[in-house]
């Protein structure tokens, strides 16, 4: 991407995030030569993010799936829609900043758990129990004990 000020070809990306309409990626770039900053928008169609599922199949990244999982985990918890949205924004920012075309669901799942741990412990345990597919009560209790020790 050329610098619009001095035409230098080498510019570096300092920040990437989904644009408001979620159909494009907004990038802040800085020119290596003149140091000026500018913003570019890239259509998601040109770089769709694919998610690699556990069975190795792929599907297009879908914000509403993460949202549904988090809303479910936060059921009847003192967590606002605003908080949930900003958690998802932070997760998306991390994921899009990896600049990978494919990201395993496990990476996204871990990010969600990290964020929920800070937000609400009950929501975290609920999400983790579904996500890690706790086979029995003991695994669940182990996870809970780990959490309580912190
Ligand atoms: Zn420049």
CSV table of N, CA, C and O in Angstrom, one decimal, residues 63 67 70-71 74 77-89 119:
chain,number,residue,atom,x,y,z
A,63,UNK,N,-19.5,-13.7,13.6
A,63,UNK,CA,-19.5,-13.0,14.9
A,63,UNK,C,-20.7,-13.5,15.8
A,63,UNK,O,-20.5,-13.7,17.0
A,67,UNK,N,-21.1,-14.5,19.8
A,67,UNK,CA,-22.0,-13.8,20.6
A,67,UNK,C,-23.0,-14.7,21.3
A,67,UNK,O,-23.3,-14.5,22.5
A,70,UNK,N,-21.5,-16.5,24.3
A,70,UNK,CA,-21.2,-15.6,25.4
A,70,UNK,C,-22.5,-15.2,26.1
A,70,UNK,O,-22.6,-15.2,27.3
A,71,UNK,N,-23.6,-14.8,25.3
A,71,UNK,CA,-24.8,-14.4,25.9
A,71,UNK,C,-25.4,-15.6,26.7
A,71,UNK,O,-25.9,-15.4,27.8
A,74,UNK,N,-23.6,-15.8,30.0
A,74,UNK,CA,-23.9,-14.7,30.9
A,74,UNK,C,-25.3,-14.6,31.3
A,74,UNK,O,-25.8,-13.6,31.9
A,77,UNK,N,-26.6,-13.1,34.6
A,77,UNK,CA,-25.4,-12.6,35.3
A,77,UNK,C,-25.4,-11.1,35.2
A,77,UNK,O,-26.0,-10.6,34.2
A,78,UNK,N,-24.7,-10.4,36.1
A,78,UNK,CA,-24.7,-8.9,36.0
A,78,UNK,C,-23.7,-8.4,34.9
A,78,UNK,O,-22.8,-7.7,35.2
A,79,UNK,N,-24.0,-8.8,33.7
A,79,UNK,CA,-23.2,-8.4,32.6
A,79,UNK,C,-24.0,-7.7,31.5
A,79,UNK,O,-25.1,-8.2,31.2
A,80,UNK,N,-23.6,-6.5,31.1
A,80,UNK,CA,-24.5,-5.8,30.2
A,80,UNK,C,-24.1,-6.1,28.7
A,80,UNK,O,-23.1,-6.7,28.4
A,81,UNK,N,-25.1,-5.8,27.9
A,81,UNK,CA,-24.9,-6.1,26.4
A,81,UNK,C,-23.7,-5.3,25.9
A,81,UNK,O,-22.9,-5.8,25.1
A,82,UNK,N,-23.5,-4.1,26.5
A,82,UNK,CA,-22.4,-3.3,26.1
A,82,UNK,C,-21.1,-4.0,26.5
A,82,UNK,O,-20.1,-4.0,25.6
A,83,UNK,N,-21.0,-4.6,27.6
A,83,UNK,CA,-19.8,-5.4,28.0
A,83,UNK,C,-19.6,-6.5,27.1
A,83,UNK,O,-18.4,-6.8,26.7
A,84,UNK,N,-20.6,-7.2,26.8
A,84,UNK,CA,-20.5,-8.4,25.9
A,84,UNK,C,-20.0,-7.9,24.5
A,84,UNK,O,-19.0,-8.5,24.0
A,85,UNK,N,-20.5,-6.8,24.0
A,85,UNK,CA,-20.1,-6.3,22.7
A,85,UNK,C,-18.6,-5.9,22.7
A,85,UNK,O,-17.9,-6.2,21.8
A,86,UNK,N,-18.2,-5.3,23.8
A,86,UNK,CA,-16.8,-4.8,23.8
A,86,UNK,C,-15.9,-6.0,24.0
A,86,UNK,O,-14.7,-6.0,23.4
A,87,UNK,N,-16.3,-7.1,24.7
A,87,UNK,CA,-15.5,-8.3,24.8
A,87,UNK,C,-15.3,-8.9,23.4
A,87,UNK,O,-14.2,-9.3,23.0
A,88,UNK,N,-16.4,-9.0,22.6
A,88,UNK,CA,-16.3,-9.5,21.3
A,88,UNK,C,-15.5,-8.7,20.4
A,88,UNK,O,-14.7,-9.2,19.6
A,89,UNK,N,-15.6,-7.3,20.5
A,89,UNK,CA,-14.7,-6.4,19.7
A,89,UNK,C,-13.3,-6.7,20.0
A,89,UNK,O,-12.4,-6.7,19.1
A,119,UNK,N,-14.3,-10.9,33.1
A,119,UNK,CA,-15.6,-10.3,33.2
A,119,UNK,C,-16.5,-10.9,34.3
A,119,UNK,O,-17.1,-10.2,35.1
